[in-house]
Amino acid sequence: MTNDILVYIDHFKGDPLPASWEAVGAARKLAADLGGSVVAVVLGASVSDLAAAAIAHGADGARIVEDPLLAEFRPEPYADALKTIAANAELLIFPSSGRTRELAAMVAVDLETGVAPDVIELEVIDGQVIATRPIYAGKLLSKIVARDKRPLILALRSRAFPKLDADASRSGDIVTVEPEINAPKTEVKGYSDAEVGVSLTDAAVIVSGGRGISNNPKLSPPAEITDEKEIEVWKAQQGFKLIEALASVLGGAVGASRAAVDAGYIPYAHQVGQTGKVVSPDLYIACGISGAIQHLAGMRTSKTIVAINKDGDAPIFKLARFGVVGDLHEVVPALTEAFKERLQG
Ligand SMILES: Cc1cc2nc3c(=O)[nH]c(=O)nc-3n(C[C@H](O)[C@H](O)[C@H](O)COP(=O)(O)OP(=O)(O)OC[C@H]3O[C@@H](n4cnc5c(N)ncnc54)[C@H](O)[C@@H]3O)c2cc1C
């Protein structure tokens, strides 16, 4: 066993997931209590630049595997490489993403250990790492201690841990490892964008719309739209233009409740909540969202929550730091104008 803390650097074709640097920052803090070095693990076809970036963000060194079989992310060859590197480690930390969800689980199975997912806090007590994660849709916090199984594998929630400022003058050893990698049975043919705009999980600001978005009796649809459902969706789409305008002024992303997604107002990629994305922005503005527990599960750790709702008794106001009781179709454009004036002069 080594007492190095390994941090998996997640990336898409060399473009790092920002949460990777948060994971390095969290590992740095743990290393201050536990001792040992922070070692970035970078897998891909050509990743030495990423290894250097990991060192600039706080890693003491890096282990890299460069292999044509790793050019495209596929969990099988990545797990082959990672399990060899992590076999004797005490601690392996992942940033959370769709890719690492699969990878962490496969490595855990291969190394006969477990994963603590969605970690939002880490502490060291008597030399033991204690990971905190929300359970029951965020109603309770669970503290996880791994007594014997090693490595302890943690996946950290995006934006729950601060990253360190990059310092290009930092240096460290980059060691190339050549583990045995089996050829994967799958082939990647290509990619296409499912979503444009700012990624929800990385966004510092999210403006979300719910079912209330379609509730605008003052709006008249074009004459050719007569079907009731189509009118509702058309109204919602006009409403989401207001949400997009506010998000754009704030440099943020657009989120939605499941009710808005299920009703066809906006694609699923925008859904926040238990069965959507879990987000933790600095600012979350919920517009026409009641605050059902399943929605709160996806955004309750946001730093500042603002709610705009016609109903002063809506549960979202219990969580919100600031609330406006009013019609979102009036409040949101007024906010957009006010922010525009302040931010764009
Ligand atoms: C297993 C399971 C998983 C789920 N997963 C998720 C999930 O991931 N994400 C999620 O969001 N939900 C999820 N849900 C659904 C969840 O229970 C709620 O039904 C949903 O969140 C409600 O969405 P909403 O707040 O937009 O709609 P509603 O609850 O209908 O609320 C609409 C709100 O808009 C307000 N309003 C209406 N008109 C206006 C107006 N003009 N201006 C301002 N306010 C207005 C109303 O006062 C109301 O509070 C899940 C449910 C289940 C059972």
mmCIF file of C-alpha atoms in Angstrom, residues 41 90 95 115 126 181 225 246 285 307 336:
data_model
loop_
_atom_site.group_PDB
_atom_site.id
_atom_site.type_symbol
_atom_site.label_atom_id
_atom_site.label_comp_id
_atom_site.label_asym_id
_atom_site.label_seq_id
_atom_site.Cartn_x
_atom_site.Cartn_y
_atom_site.Cartn_z
ATOM 1 C CA VAL A 41 -3.905 9.771 -12.979
ATOM 2 C CA GLU A 90 -5.166 3.900 -0.109
ATOM 3 C CA PRO A 95 -14.775 14.005 -10.019
ATOM 4 C CA VAL A 115 -17.448 3.616 -4.004
ATOM 5 C CA ASP A 126 -7.984 10.141 13.864
ATOM 6 C CA ILE A 181 -5.145 -3.193 -21.589
ATOM 7 C CA ILE A 225 -52.262 27.042 -32.997
ATOM 8 C CA LEU A 246 -31.987 36.142 -17.713
ATOM 9 C CA ILE A 285 -33.109 31.051 -9.568
ATOM 10 C CA ALA A 307 -37.509 31.696 -5.845
ATOM 11 C CA THR A 336 -33.100 40.751 -16.640
#
